[in-house]
Coordinates of C-alpha atoms and ligand atoms in Angstrom, one line a residue:
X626 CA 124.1 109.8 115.0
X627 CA 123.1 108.7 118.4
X628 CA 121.2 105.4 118.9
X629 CA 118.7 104.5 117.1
X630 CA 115.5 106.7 119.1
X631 CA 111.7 105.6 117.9
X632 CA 110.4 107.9 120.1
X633 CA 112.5 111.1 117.9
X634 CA 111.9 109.5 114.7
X635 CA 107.7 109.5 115.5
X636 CA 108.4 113.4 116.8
X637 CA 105.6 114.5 118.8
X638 CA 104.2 110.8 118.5
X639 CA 102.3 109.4 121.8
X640 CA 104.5 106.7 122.3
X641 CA 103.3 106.7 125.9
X642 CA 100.4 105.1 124.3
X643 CA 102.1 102.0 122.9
X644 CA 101.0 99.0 124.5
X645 CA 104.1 96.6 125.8
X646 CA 105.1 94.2 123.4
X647 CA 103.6 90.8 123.9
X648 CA 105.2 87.2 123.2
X649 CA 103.9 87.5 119.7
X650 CA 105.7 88.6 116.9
X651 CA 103.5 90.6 114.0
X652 CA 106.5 90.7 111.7
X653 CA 105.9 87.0 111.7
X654 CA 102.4 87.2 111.5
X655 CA 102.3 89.1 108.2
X656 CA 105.3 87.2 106.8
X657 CA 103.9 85.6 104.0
X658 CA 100.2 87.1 103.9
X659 CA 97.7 89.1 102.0
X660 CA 96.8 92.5 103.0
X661 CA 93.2 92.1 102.2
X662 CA 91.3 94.6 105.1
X663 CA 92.2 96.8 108.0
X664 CA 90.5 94.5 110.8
X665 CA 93.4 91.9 110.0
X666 CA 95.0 94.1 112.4
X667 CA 95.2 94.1 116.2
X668 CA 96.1 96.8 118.0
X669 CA 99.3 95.1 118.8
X670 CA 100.3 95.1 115.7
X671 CA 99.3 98.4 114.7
X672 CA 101.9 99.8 117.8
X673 CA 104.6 97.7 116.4
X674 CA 104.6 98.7 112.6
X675 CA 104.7 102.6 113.5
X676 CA 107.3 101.5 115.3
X677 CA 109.3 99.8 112.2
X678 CA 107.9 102.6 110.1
X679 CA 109.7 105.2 112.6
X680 CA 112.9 103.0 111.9
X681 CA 112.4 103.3 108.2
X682 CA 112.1 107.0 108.1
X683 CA 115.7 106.6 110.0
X684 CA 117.2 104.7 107.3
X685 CA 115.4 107.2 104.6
X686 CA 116.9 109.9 106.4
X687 CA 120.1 109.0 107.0
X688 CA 121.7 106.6 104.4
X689 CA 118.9 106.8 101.7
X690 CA 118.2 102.8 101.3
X691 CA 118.8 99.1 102.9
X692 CA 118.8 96.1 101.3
X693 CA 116.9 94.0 103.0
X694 CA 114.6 93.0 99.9
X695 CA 117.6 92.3 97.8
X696 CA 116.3 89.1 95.1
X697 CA 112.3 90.0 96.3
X698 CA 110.1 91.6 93.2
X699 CA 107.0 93.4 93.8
X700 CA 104.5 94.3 90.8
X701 CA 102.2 97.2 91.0
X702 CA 98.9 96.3 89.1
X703 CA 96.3 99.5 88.9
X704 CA 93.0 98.9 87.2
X705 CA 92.3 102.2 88.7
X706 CA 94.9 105.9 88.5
X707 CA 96.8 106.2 91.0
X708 CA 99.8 109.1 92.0
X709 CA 100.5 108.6 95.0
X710 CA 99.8 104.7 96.3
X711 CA 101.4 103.5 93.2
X712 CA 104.9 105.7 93.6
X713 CA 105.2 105.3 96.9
X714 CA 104.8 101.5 96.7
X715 CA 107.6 101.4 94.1
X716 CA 110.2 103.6 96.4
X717 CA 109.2 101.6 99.1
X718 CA 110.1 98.8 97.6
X719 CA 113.6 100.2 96.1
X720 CA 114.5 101.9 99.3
X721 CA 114.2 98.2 100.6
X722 CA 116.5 97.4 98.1
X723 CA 114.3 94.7 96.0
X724 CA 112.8 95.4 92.4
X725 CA 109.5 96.4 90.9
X726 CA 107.3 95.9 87.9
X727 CA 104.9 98.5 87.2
X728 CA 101.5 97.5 85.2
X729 CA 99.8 101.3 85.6
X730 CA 97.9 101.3 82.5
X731 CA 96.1 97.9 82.2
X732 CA 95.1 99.0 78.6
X733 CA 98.4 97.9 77.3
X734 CA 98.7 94.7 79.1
X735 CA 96.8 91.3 78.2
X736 CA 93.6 92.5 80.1
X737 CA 92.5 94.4 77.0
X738 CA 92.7 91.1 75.1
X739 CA 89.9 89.9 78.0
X740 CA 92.4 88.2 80.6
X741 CA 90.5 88.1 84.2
X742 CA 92.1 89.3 87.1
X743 CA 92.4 85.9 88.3
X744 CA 94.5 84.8 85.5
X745 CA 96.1 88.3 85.5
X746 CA 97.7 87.9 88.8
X747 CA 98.3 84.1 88.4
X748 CA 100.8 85.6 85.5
X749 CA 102.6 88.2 87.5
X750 CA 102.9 85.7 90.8
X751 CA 105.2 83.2 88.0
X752 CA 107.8 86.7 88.1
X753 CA 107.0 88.7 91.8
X754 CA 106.9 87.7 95.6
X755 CA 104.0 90.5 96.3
X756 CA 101.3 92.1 94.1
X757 CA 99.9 95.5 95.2
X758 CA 96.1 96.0 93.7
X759 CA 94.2 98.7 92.7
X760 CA 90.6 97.7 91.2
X761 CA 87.1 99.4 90.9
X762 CA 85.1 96.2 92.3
X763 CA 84.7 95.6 95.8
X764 CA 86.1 92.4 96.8
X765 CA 88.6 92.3 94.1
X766 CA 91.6 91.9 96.2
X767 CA 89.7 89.3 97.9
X768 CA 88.8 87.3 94.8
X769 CA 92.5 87.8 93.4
X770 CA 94.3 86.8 96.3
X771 CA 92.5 83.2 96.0
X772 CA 94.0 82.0 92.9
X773 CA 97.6 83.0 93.9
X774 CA 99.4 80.1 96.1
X775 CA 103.3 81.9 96.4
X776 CA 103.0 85.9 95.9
X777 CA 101.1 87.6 98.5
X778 CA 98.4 90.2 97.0
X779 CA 98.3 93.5 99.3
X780 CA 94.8 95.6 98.5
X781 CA 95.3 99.2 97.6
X782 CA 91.7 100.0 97.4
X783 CA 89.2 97.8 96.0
X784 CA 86.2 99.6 94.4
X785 CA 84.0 101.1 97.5
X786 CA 85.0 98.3 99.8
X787 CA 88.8 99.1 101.6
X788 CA 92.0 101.2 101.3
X789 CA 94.2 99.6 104.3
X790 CA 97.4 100.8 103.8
X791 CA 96.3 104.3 103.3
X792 CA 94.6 103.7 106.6
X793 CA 98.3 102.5 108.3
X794 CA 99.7 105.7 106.7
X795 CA 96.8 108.0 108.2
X796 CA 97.2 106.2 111.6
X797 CA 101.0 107.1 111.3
X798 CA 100.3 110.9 110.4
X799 CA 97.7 110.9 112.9
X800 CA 100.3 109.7 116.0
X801 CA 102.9 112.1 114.3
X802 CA 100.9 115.0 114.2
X803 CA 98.9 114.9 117.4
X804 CA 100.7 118.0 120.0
X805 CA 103.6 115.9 122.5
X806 CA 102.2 114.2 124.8
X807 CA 98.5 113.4 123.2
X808 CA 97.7 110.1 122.6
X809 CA 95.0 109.4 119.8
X810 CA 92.9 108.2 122.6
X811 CA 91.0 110.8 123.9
X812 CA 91.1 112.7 120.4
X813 CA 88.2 113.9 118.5
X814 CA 88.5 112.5 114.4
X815 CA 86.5 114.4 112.1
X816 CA 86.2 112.8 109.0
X817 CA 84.2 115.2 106.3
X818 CA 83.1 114.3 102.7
X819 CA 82.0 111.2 101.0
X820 CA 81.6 108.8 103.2
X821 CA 79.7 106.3 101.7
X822 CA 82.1 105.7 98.8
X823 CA 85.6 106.2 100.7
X824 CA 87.6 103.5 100.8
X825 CA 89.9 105.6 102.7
X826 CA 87.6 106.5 105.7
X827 CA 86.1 103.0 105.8
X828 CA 89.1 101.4 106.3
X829 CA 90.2 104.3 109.0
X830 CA 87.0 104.0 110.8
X831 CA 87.8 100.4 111.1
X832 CA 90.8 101.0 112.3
X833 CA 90.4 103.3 114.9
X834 CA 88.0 100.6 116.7
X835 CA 91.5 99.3 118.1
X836 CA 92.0 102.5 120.4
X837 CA 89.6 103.4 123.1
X838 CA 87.7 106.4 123.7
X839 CA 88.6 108.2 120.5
X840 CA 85.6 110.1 119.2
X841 CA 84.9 110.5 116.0
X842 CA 82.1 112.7 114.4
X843 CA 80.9 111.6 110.3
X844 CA 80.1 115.2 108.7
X845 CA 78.6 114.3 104.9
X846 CA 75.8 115.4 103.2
X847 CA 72.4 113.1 103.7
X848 CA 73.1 110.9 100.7
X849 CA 76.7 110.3 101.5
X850 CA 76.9 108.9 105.3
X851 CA 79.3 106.3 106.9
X852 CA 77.6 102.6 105.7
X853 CA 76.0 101.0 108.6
X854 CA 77.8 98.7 108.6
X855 CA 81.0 100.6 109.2
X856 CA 79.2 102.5 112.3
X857 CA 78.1 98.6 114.0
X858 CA 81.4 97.7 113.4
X859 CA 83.4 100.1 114.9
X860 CA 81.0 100.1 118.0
X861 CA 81.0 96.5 118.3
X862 CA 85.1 96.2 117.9
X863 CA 85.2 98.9 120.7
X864 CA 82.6 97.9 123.0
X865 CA 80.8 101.2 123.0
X866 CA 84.0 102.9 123.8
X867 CA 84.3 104.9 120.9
X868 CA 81.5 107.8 120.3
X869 CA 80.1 108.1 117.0
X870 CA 78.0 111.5 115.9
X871 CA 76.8 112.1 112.4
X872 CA 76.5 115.6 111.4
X873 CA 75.7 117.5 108.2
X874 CA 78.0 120.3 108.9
X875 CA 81.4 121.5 110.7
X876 CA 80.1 124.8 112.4
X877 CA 79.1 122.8 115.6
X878 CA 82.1 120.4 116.2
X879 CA 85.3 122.2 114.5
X880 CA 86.1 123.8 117.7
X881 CA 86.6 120.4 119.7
X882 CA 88.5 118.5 116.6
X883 CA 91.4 117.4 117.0
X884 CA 92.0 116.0 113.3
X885 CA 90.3 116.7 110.8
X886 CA 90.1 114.3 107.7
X887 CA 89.0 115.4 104.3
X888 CA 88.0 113.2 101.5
X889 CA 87.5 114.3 98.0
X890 CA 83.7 113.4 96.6
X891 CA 84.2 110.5 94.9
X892 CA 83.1 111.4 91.5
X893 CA 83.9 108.2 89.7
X894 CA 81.5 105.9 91.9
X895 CA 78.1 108.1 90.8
X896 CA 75.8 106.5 87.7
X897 CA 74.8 109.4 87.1
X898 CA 76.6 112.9 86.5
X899 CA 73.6 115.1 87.4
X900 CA 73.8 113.2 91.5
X901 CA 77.2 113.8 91.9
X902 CA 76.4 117.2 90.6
X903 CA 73.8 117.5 93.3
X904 CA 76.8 117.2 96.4
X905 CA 79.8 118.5 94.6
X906 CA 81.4 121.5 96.4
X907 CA 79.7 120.8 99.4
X908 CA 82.4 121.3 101.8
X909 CA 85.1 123.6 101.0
X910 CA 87.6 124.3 103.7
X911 CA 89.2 127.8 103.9
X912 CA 91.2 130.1 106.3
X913 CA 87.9 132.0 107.1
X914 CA 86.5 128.3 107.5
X915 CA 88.7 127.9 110.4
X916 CA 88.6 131.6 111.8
X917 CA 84.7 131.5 111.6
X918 CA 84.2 127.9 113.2
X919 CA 87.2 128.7 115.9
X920 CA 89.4 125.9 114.5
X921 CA 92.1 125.0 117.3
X922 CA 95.9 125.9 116.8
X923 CA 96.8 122.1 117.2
X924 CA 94.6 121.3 114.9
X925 CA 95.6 118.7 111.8
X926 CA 94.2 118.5 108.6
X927 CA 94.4 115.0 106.6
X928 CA 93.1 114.4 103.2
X929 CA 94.1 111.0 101.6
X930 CA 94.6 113.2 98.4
X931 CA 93.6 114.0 95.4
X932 CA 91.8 116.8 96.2
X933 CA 89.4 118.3 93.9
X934 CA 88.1 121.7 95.3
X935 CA 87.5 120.6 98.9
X936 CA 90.7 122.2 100.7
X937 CA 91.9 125.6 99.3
X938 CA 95.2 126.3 98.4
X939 CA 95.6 128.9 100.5
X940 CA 95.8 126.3 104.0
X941 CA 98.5 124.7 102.4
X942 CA 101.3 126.9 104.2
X943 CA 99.4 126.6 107.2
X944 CA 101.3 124.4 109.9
X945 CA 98.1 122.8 110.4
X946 CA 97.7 121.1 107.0
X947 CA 99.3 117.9 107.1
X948 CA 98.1 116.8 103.9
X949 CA 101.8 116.8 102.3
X950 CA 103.2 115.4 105.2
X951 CA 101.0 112.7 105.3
X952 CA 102.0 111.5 101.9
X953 CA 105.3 111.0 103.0
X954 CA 104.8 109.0 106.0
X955 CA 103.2 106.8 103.5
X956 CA 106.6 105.5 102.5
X957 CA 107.9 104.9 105.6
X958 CA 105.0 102.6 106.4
X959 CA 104.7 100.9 103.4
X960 CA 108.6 100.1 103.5
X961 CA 107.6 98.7 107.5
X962 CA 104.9 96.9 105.7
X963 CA 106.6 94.9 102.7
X964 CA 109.4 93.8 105.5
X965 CA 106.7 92.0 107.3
X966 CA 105.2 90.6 103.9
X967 CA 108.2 90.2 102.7
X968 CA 109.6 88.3 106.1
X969 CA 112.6 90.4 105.9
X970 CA 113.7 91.7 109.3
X971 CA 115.7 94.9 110.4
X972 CA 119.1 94.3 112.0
X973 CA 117.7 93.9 115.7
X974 CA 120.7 96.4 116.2
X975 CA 119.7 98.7 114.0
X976 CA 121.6 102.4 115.3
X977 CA 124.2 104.3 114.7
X978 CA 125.3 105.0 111.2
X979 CA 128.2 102.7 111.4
X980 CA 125.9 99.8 110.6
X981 CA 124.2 101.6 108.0
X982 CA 127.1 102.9 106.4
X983 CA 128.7 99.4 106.1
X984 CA 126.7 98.8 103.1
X985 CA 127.0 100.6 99.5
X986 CA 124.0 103.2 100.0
X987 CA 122.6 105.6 97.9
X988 CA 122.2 108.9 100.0
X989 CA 120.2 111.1 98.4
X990 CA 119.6 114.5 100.2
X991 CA 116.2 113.9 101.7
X992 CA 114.5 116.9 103.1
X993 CA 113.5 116.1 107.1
X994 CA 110.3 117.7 108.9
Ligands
LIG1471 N1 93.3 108.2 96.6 C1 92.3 107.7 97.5 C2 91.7 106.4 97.0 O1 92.2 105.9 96.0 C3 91.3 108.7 97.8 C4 90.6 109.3 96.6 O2 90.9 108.9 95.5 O3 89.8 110.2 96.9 O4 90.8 105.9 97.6
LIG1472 N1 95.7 108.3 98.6 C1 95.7 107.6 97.4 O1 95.4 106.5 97.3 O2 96.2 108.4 96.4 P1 96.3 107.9 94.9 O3 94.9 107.6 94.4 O4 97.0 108.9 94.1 O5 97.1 106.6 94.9

């Protein structure tokens, strides 16, 4: 294999874009940390954890595992269901070479007995280095993370409030995915659905303030737009640099997107059946979708998954739905991710298979794309 190549491993990535590395060192500034919110991260840091998520995919692809986690234990605690957040945390955290406990269904751990979250992770930090959380209240990762004082508690989504990994992952799929040679700045983001109770889009919104010029349009239905908030943040953090439209529907601004990110209506967050009845099925992307609303050829379709009924089936062999893809970058970054938590470094020189292949790896076949 031929040294070690970021720029490959982040195909069609704008690398270009990556701002030169400065004297500080985010590995070091996560060592140890919660992963609370998105805005804990600059855009410095952002650049360099792509880049030790490209490094990751690497080592997935070539020699299946490292072991740079070796005697490091992660638990997974999910208040709320979870496919694809939970799984991937746990492979992360194999392919790293440490170990996992899984609590996926609180209703057979002490929590049905009453135990607070508070006292819930004060139990798993006496047996784990890092505690991924899923909860329905907002601020709960917040509130956790101050009664632990050795594991670090990494948020994966709290209620309404913040899903920043998923964010990292998006930002990933977004650099991989954008035609050679685009950057993300300059790009038009089109992020279409619930709005008001994505964690998903909050946290990308947020995130995106970091890069200049980007533009991103909110399509959602009256009762459903981006929090206030979110929209004064994200024009603050950028200094006006970043346009923000709200629309109600796609058929004006398909045609100039350049990725367009679909969230599911989040069903679960309603009080009452008969209001989420009142907005569900309001967008439903199709191939005539695209046709009718002159959809570009380079353009990319997200979705933080699950989908309901928003994205039809029949887009999924399209090369523009990245949807799948997507969910597999997510391992790559959360492996980059727990390294920094974890303060576990990558051999500075990583490449070539001959250091990879000194240790006893497990090599499973791994499809590339
Ligand atoms: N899986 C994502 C989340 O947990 C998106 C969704 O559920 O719609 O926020
Ligand atoms: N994207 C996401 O968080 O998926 P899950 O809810 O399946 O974890």
């Amino acid at each position: 294999m031929a040294e070690l190549d970021v720029k490959q491993l982040l195909s069609g990535t704008c690398l270009s874009s990556i701002s030169p590395l400065s004297p500080l060192d985010s590995s070091e500034k996560f060592s140890g940390s919660h992963i609370l919110s998105i805005i804990q991260f600059s855009r410095h840091d952002l650049d360099e954890l792509l880049l030790v998520a490209g490094k990751m995919k690497l080592i997935v692809e070539s020699v299946g595992m490292c072991d740079i986690a070796r005697g490091s234990v992660m638990a997974v605690l999910f208040y709320e269901s979870s496919t694809r957040t939970s799984s991937s945390f746990q492979v992360a955290m194999q392919r790293l070479g440490g170990q996992v406990l899984a609590i996926n269904d609180i209703s057979n751990s002490s929590v049905s007995k009453g135990e607070t979250l508070e006292d819930t992770v004060k139990c798993l930090e006496c047996y784990t280095n890092v505690i991924v959380l899923r909860h329905p209240e907002l601020g709960a990762a917040l509130r956790a993370s101050k009664s632990l004082s050795t594991a670090c508690l990494i948020n994966a989504g709290d209620g309404v409030g913040e899903h920043p990994t998923q964010a990292l992952l998006d930002l990933y799929t977004i650099q991989a995915e954008l035609p050679a040679g685009r950057g993300l700045e300059g790009a038009t983001i089109t992020m279409l659905g619930d709005l008001k109770h994505g964690r998903t889009v909050h946290s990308l919104a947020k995130l995106l303030a970091n890069y200049k010029n980007v533009k991103i349009n909110y399509v959602s239905p009256e009762q459903l737009k981006m929090p206030k908030e979110i929209v004064e943040f994200v024009a603050e953090k950028s200094q006006g640099t970043i346009q923000q439209s709200e629309y109600s529907t796609l058929e004006k601004i398909l045609q100039e997107t350049d990725i367009l990110y679909v969230t599911r209506i989040q069903r679960e967050r309603f009080s009452q059946e008969i209001d989420y009845l009142a907005v569900a099925n309001s967008y439903i992307i199709t191939p005539q979708l695209l046709s009718q609303y002159g959809a570009r050829s380079t353009l990319r379709i997200l979705h933080p998954l699950p989908r309901v009924n928003e994205i039809s089936p029949q887009l999924d062999s399209d090369p523009r739905a990245a949807y799948f893809r997507q969910m597999r970058y997510g391992l790559y970054v959360r492996m980059a991710l727990l390294s920094w938590v974890l303060g576990k470094k990558l051999p500075e020189n990583l490449g070539g298979t001959s250091n990879l292949n000194k240790g006893n790896y497990d090599t499973p076949q791994l499809a590339s794309h």
